[in-house]
Short mmCIF file of C-alpha atoms in Angstrom, two decimals:
data_model
loop_
_atom_site.label_atom_id
_atom_site.label_comp_id
_atom_site.label_asym_id
_atom_site.label_seq_id
_atom_site.Cartn_x
_atom_site.Cartn_y
_atom_site.Cartn_z
CA UNK M 1 -29.13 1.13 6.60
CA UNK M 2 -30.66 -1.41 8.92
CA UNK M 3 -28.80 -2.41 12.08
CA UNK M 4 -27.32 -5.89 12.45
CA UNK M 5 -29.58 -8.57 13.91
CA UNK M 6 -27.02 -11.08 15.23
CA UNK M 7 -24.61 -11.05 18.12
CA UNK M 8 -20.98 -11.83 17.37
CA UNK M 9 -17.76 -12.68 19.23
CA UNK M 10 -14.37 -12.81 17.55
CA UNK M 11 -10.74 -13.76 18.16
CA UNK M 12 -7.85 -12.03 16.35
CA UNK M 13 -4.42 -13.59 16.12
CA UNK M 14 -1.66 -11.30 15.02
CA UNK M 15 2.13 -11.46 15.34
CA UNK M 16 5.24 -9.22 15.43
CA UNK M 17 8.73 -10.03 14.29
CA UNK M 18 11.72 -7.91 15.40
CA UNK M 19 9.55 -4.95 16.40
CA UNK M 20 7.69 -3.17 19.17
CA UNK M 21 3.96 -3.72 18.75
CA UNK M 22 2.88 -1.23 21.46
CA UNK M 23 5.44 0.80 23.41
CA UNK M 24 4.76 1.87 27.02
CA UNK M 25 5.64 5.60 27.50
CA UNK M 26 5.87 5.03 31.23
CA UNK M 27 8.64 2.45 30.76
CA UNK M 28 10.93 4.11 28.27
CA UNK M 29 8.74 2.91 25.40
CA UNK M 30 9.58 -0.74 25.95
CA UNK M 31 6.97 -3.26 24.79
CA UNK M 32 4.03 -3.47 27.16
CA UNK M 33 3.99 -6.58 29.28
CA UNK M 34 2.55 -8.14 32.42
CA UNK M 35 5.42 -7.86 34.97
CA UNK M 36 4.21 -10.91 36.88
CA UNK M 37 3.96 -13.37 33.99
CA UNK M 38 6.06 -11.84 31.23
CA UNK M 39 3.20 -11.97 28.72
CA UNK M 40 3.12 -9.19 26.19
CA UNK M 41 0.21 -6.76 25.98
CA UNK M 42 -1.28 -4.55 23.30
CA UNK M 43 -3.95 -2.08 24.42
CA UNK M 44 -7.45 -1.89 22.97
CA UNK M 45 -6.79 1.76 22.13
CA UNK M 46 -3.84 0.76 19.96
CA UNK M 47 -5.90 -1.81 17.98
CA UNK M 48 -8.84 0.55 17.51
CA UNK M 49 -6.45 3.20 16.18
CA UNK M 50 -5.28 0.76 13.47
CA UNK M 51 -8.92 0.04 12.56
CA UNK M 52 -9.75 3.74 12.37
CA UNK M 53 -6.69 4.44 10.23
CA UNK M 54 -7.61 1.69 7.78
CA UNK M 55 -11.22 2.92 7.43
CA UNK M 56 -9.96 6.51 6.92
CA UNK M 57 -7.51 5.31 4.25
CA UNK M 58 -10.12 3.27 2.38
CA UNK M 59 -13.10 5.60 2.63
CA UNK M 60 -11.26 8.96 2.54
CA UNK M 61 -13.97 10.80 4.56
CA UNK M 62 -16.80 9.56 2.40
CA UNK M 63 -20.27 10.53 3.73
CA UNK M 64 -21.14 8.30 6.66
CA UNK M 65 -17.58 7.05 7.07
CA UNK M 66 -15.72 9.91 8.65
CA UNK M 67 -13.54 9.31 11.70
CA UNK M 68 -14.26 11.18 14.95
CA UNK M 69 -11.09 10.31 16.86
CA UNK M 70 -8.64 11.56 14.21
CA UNK M 71 -5.08 12.80 14.33
CA UNK M 72 -4.89 16.56 13.94
CA UNK M 73 -8.59 17.24 14.24
CA UNK M 74 -9.82 18.59 17.60
CA UNK M 75 -12.84 16.75 18.88
CA UNK M 76 -14.81 19.93 19.55
CA UNK M 77 -14.58 20.81 15.90
CA UNK M 78 -16.75 17.78 15.07
CA UNK M 79 -18.97 18.45 18.07
CA UNK M 80 -19.68 21.95 16.76
CA UNK M 81 -20.96 20.40 13.55
CA UNK M 82 -23.60 18.58 15.54
CA UNK M 83 -24.66 21.93 17.16
CA UNK M 84 -24.93 23.51 13.69
CA UNK M 85 -27.02 20.62 12.56
CA UNK M 86 -29.61 21.17 15.28
CA UNK M 87 -29.33 24.98 14.93
CA UNK M 88 -27.91 25.73 18.34
CA UNK M 89 -24.70 27.64 19.18
CA UNK M 90 -22.22 25.58 21.19
CA UNK M 91 -22.33 28.03 24.09
CA UNK M 92 -26.14 27.75 24.22
CA UNK M 93 -26.34 23.94 23.95
CA UNK M 94 -26.78 23.30 27.71
CA UNK M 95 -29.76 25.66 27.99
CA UNK M 96 -31.24 24.42 24.69
CA UNK M 97 -31.34 20.88 25.98
CA UNK M 98 -33.47 22.04 28.92
CA UNK M 99 -35.96 23.70 26.61
CA UNK M 100 -36.17 21.25 23.73
CA UNK M 101 -37.02 17.59 24.34
CA UNK M 102 -35.25 15.08 22.14
CA UNK M 103 -32.30 17.37 21.32
CA UNK M 104 -29.84 14.80 22.77
CA UNK M 105 -31.25 12.15 20.46
CA UNK M 106 -30.97 14.37 17.38
CA UNK M 107 -27.32 15.10 18.18
CA UNK M 108 -26.58 11.43 18.76
CA UNK M 109 -28.20 10.49 15.48
CA UNK M 110 -26.15 13.07 13.62
CA UNK M 111 -22.87 11.86 15.12
CA UNK M 112 -23.64 8.19 14.56
CA UNK M 113 -24.75 8.66 10.98
CA UNK M 114 -21.68 10.71 10.05
CA UNK M 115 -18.84 9.03 11.97
CA UNK M 116 -18.06 5.36 11.46
CA UNK M 117 -15.97 4.97 14.62
CA UNK M 118 -18.78 6.41 16.78
CA UNK M 119 -21.24 4.01 15.15
CA UNK M 120 -18.80 1.19 15.88
CA UNK M 121 -16.92 1.87 19.17
CA UNK M 122 -19.03 4.66 20.62
CA UNK M 123 -17.60 7.85 22.09
CA UNK M 124 -17.64 10.29 24.99
CA UNK M 125 -18.43 13.51 23.23
CA UNK M 126 -17.85 16.08 25.98
CA UNK M 127 -15.33 18.83 25.20
CA UNK M 128 -14.86 22.40 26.36
CA UNK M 129 -14.89 25.66 24.48
CA UNK M 130 -16.13 28.80 26.20
CA UNK M 131 -18.51 26.56 28.17
CA UNK M 132 -19.21 22.88 28.42
CA UNK M 133 -19.89 21.44 25.00
CA UNK M 134 -21.63 18.19 25.76
CA UNK M 135 -22.83 16.13 22.80
CA UNK M 136 -23.54 13.15 25.05
CA UNK M 137 -22.11 9.71 25.39
CA UNK M 138 -22.64 6.78 22.96
CA UNK M 139 -21.92 3.21 23.98
CA UNK M 140 -20.73 1.40 20.88
CA UNK M 141 -21.74 -2.16 19.94
CA UNK M 142 -18.15 -3.19 19.18
CA UNK M 143 -15.75 -3.75 22.06
CA UNK M 144 -12.18 -5.10 21.94
CA UNK M 145 -10.13 -6.16 24.92
CA UNK M 146 -6.36 -5.95 25.46
CA UNK M 147 -4.37 -8.36 23.31
CA UNK M 148 -2.07 -10.72 25.19
CA UNK M 149 0.78 -12.81 23.77
CA UNK M 150 0.32 -16.54 23.60
CA UNK M 151 3.77 -17.04 25.21
CA UNK M 152 5.82 -14.83 27.48
CA UNK M 153 7.96 -12.29 25.56
CA UNK M 154 11.57 -11.37 26.16
CA UNK M 155 12.08 -7.75 24.91
CA UNK M 156 15.58 -7.00 23.72
CA UNK M 157 17.20 -3.59 24.09
CA UNK M 158 19.19 -2.84 20.97
CA UNK M 159 21.82 -0.13 20.94
CA UNK M 160 22.03 1.86 17.76
CA UNK M 161 24.34 4.65 16.48
CA UNK M 162 23.81 7.49 14.05
CA UNK M 163 26.32 9.67 12.25
CA UNK M 164 24.26 12.84 12.46
CA UNK M 165 25.16 14.86 15.63
CA UNK M 166 22.35 16.74 17.29
CA UNK M 167 24.09 19.83 18.66
CA UNK M 168 26.63 22.09 16.96
CA UNK M 169 28.76 22.21 20.12
CA UNK M 170 29.18 18.45 20.06
CA UNK M 171 30.19 18.17 16.38
CA UNK M 172 33.91 18.53 16.95
CA UNK M 173 34.08 16.16 19.91
CA UNK M 174 32.28 13.10 18.54
CA UNK M 175 31.43 11.51 15.28
CA UNK M 176 28.40 9.41 16.28
CA UNK M 177 25.58 9.47 18.83
CA UNK M 178 24.06 6.50 20.62
CA UNK M 179 20.47 5.48 20.90
CA UNK M 180 18.33 2.55 21.94
CA UNK M 181 15.27 0.75 20.71
CA UNK M 182 13.33 -2.19 22.02
CA UNK M 183 12.23 -5.16 19.95
CA UNK M 184 10.33 -8.40 20.48
CA UNK M 185 12.14 -11.09 18.45
CA UNK M 186 8.84 -12.84 17.87
CA UNK M 187 5.46 -12.74 19.51
CA UNK M 188 2.00 -14.10 18.62
CA UNK M 189 -0.79 -12.08 20.21
CA UNK M 190 -4.44 -12.89 20.77
CA UNK M 191 -7.25 -10.29 21.11
CA UNK M 192 -10.89 -11.01 21.77
CA UNK M 193 -13.87 -8.85 20.84
CA UNK M 194 -17.61 -8.57 21.18
CA UNK M 195 -20.36 -7.11 18.99
CA UNK M 196 -23.80 -6.41 20.47
CA UNK M 197 -26.70 -6.40 18.00
CA UNK M 198 -28.90 -5.08 20.82
CA UNK M 199 -26.76 -1.93 21.19
CA UNK M 200 -26.50 -1.58 17.42
CA UNK M 201 -30.31 -1.52 17.11
CA UNK M 202 -30.98 0.72 20.09
CA UNK M 203 -28.15 3.13 19.91
CA UNK M 204 -25.86 3.54 16.89
CA UNK M 205 -27.42 1.76 13.87
CA UNK M 206 -24.25 -0.31 13.21
CA UNK M 207 -25.19 -2.14 9.98
CA UNK M 208 -24.25 -5.21 7.97
CA UNK M 209 -22.25 -2.95 5.69
CA UNK M 210 -20.43 -1.52 8.71
CA UNK M 211 -19.76 -5.09 9.90
CA UNK M 212 -18.25 -6.15 6.59
CA UNK M 213 -15.97 -3.10 6.70
CA UNK M 214 -14.94 -3.96 10.26
CA UNK M 215 -13.90 -7.48 9.29
CA UNK M 216 -11.96 -6.06 6.32
CA UNK M 217 -10.30 -3.44 8.60
CA UNK M 218 -9.28 -6.01 11.19
CA UNK M 219 -7.74 -8.35 8.66
CA UNK M 220 -5.76 -5.51 7.08
CA UNK M 221 -5.14 -3.19 10.04
CA UNK M 222 -1.34 -3.49 9.86
CA UNK M 223 -1.02 -3.42 6.03
CA UNK M 224 -0.91 0.37 5.72
CA UNK M 225 0.88 0.93 9.04
CA UNK M 226 4.30 -0.60 8.53
CA UNK M 227 7.35 1.02 10.19
CA UNK M 228 10.83 0.04 11.20
CA UNK M 229 9.99 0.39 14.88
CA UNK M 230 7.05 -1.96 14.69
CA UNK M 231 8.88 -4.59 12.68
CA UNK M 232 6.86 -7.04 10.65
CA UNK M 233 3.34 -7.20 11.93
CA UNK M 234 0.46 -9.13 10.36
CA UNK M 235 -3.01 -10.43 11.22
CA UNK M 236 -2.77 -14.16 10.87
CA UNK M 237 -6.35 -15.15 11.47
CA UNK M 238 -9.74 -13.78 12.39
CA UNK M 239 -12.10 -16.31 13.96
CA UNK M 240 -15.75 -15.15 14.08
CA UNK M 241 -18.62 -16.64 16.11
CA UNK M 242 -22.07 -15.70 14.84
CA UNK M 243 -25.19 -16.20 17.00
CA UNK M 244 -28.59 -16.91 15.45
CA UNK M 245 -30.22 -14.25 17.70
CA UNK M 246 -29.75 -10.67 18.85
CA UNK M 247 -28.94 -11.51 22.44
CA UNK M 248 -26.88 -14.62 21.72
CA UNK M 249 -27.11 -18.36 22.12
CA UNK M 250 -24.07 -19.04 24.29
CA UNK M 251 -21.75 -17.26 26.81
CA UNK M 252 -18.82 -15.51 25.16
CA UNK M 253 -16.20 -17.13 27.37
CA UNK M 254 -17.30 -20.61 26.28
CA UNK M 255 -16.81 -19.66 22.64
CA UNK M 256 -13.41 -18.17 23.30
CA UNK M 257 -12.37 -21.41 25.05
CA UNK M 258 -12.98 -23.28 21.78
CA UNK M 259 -9.99 -21.53 20.16
CA UNK M 260 -6.81 -23.28 21.23
CA UNK M 261 -3.35 -22.14 20.19
CA UNK M 262 -0.48 -24.59 20.88
CA UNK M 263 3.13 -25.19 19.94
CA UNK M 264 3.92 -27.68 17.26
CA UNK M 265 5.75 -30.74 18.46
CA UNK M 266 9.35 -30.02 19.34
CA UNK M 267 9.01 -26.23 19.34
CA UNK M 268 10.15 -24.56 22.57
CA UNK M 269 11.00 -21.03 21.42
CA UNK M 270 8.63 -20.03 18.62
CA UNK M 271 10.06 -17.73 15.97
CA UNK M 272 7.25 -17.78 13.44
CA UNK M 273 3.55 -18.37 13.00
CA UNK M 274 4.38 -21.77 11.50
CA UNK M 275 5.57 -22.87 14.94
CA UNK M 276 1.99 -22.84 16.22
CA UNK M 277 -1.14 -24.92 15.60
CA UNK M 278 -4.53 -23.13 15.84
CA UNK M 279 -7.48 -25.38 16.54
CA UNK M 280 -11.11 -24.38 16.77
CA UNK M 281 -13.08 -27.19 18.44
CA UNK M 282 -16.17 -27.08 16.22
CA UNK M 283 -17.41 -30.36 17.64
CA UNK M 284 -18.14 -28.46 20.89
CA UNK M 285 -19.85 -25.48 19.16
CA UNK M 286 -23.13 -24.66 20.98
CA UNK M 287 -26.39 -24.87 19.13
CA UNK M 288 -27.35 -21.66 17.41
CA UNK M 289 -23.71 -20.54 16.88
CA UNK M 290 -21.76 -20.79 13.69
CA UNK M 291 -18.02 -20.18 13.16
CA UNK M 292 -16.17 -18.59 10.28
CA UNK M 293 -12.37 -18.25 9.84
CA UNK M 294 -10.73 -15.46 7.87
CA UNK M 295 -7.15 -14.60 7.22
#
């Protein structure tokens, strides 16, 4: 498959209702937030995990669409496959690279052609078995930043009880046990991303088919990931900017500035997506850039 020829930027708007979109393990699993401003945060790692999970669900490890960073699968198991492909034992890989020119490129091509997430996001493929197993580093063409809430969030700590007692010794002395969970009553989050056609052509071979799957995965990344702790989460809109060239026709930040999210008149404490207005100022769209809205 031929690599993409156009640069892209995109904006994702998603929301959460009565849930915790991304807990912080260093803060008792409360929703991540900027302590200075109170704006909520969702990490890039969290968003990419949702995309990987969707692709894995849809493709079910079909050839060319396997997932490298996968729950329950050690990374060096996949790295060993690359060694087998080039006919080198993992323990001998370091010495083999010194003797055979182009071995790194063969390994990279194998990993990119087999694993969708490497072709998309890249990967650092250095693990350890008996010795250093280094399959190299791939810089992916698709990059996603942290998502930030449009408004400050006010996490609520909710006390819960359960009738099942944990320890046998405590069974006679109490009938319930207490617990806590954090929720965000409502929050609309905005994430911004970049797709480099130059890196796709030079490095991973990220194709138009891969791009279509990425858009599909972003729009549906919460649909197979519902849980009580995350509440009701949904992608509300995906706004895509497509450049007419490989290197782009306008700076990314100027395109992101065209997307304006504001409260509807009279709304002070939003409690739903309908409380917002999303405007894309197409009249200021630079020459050579087109915009598409999905969602």
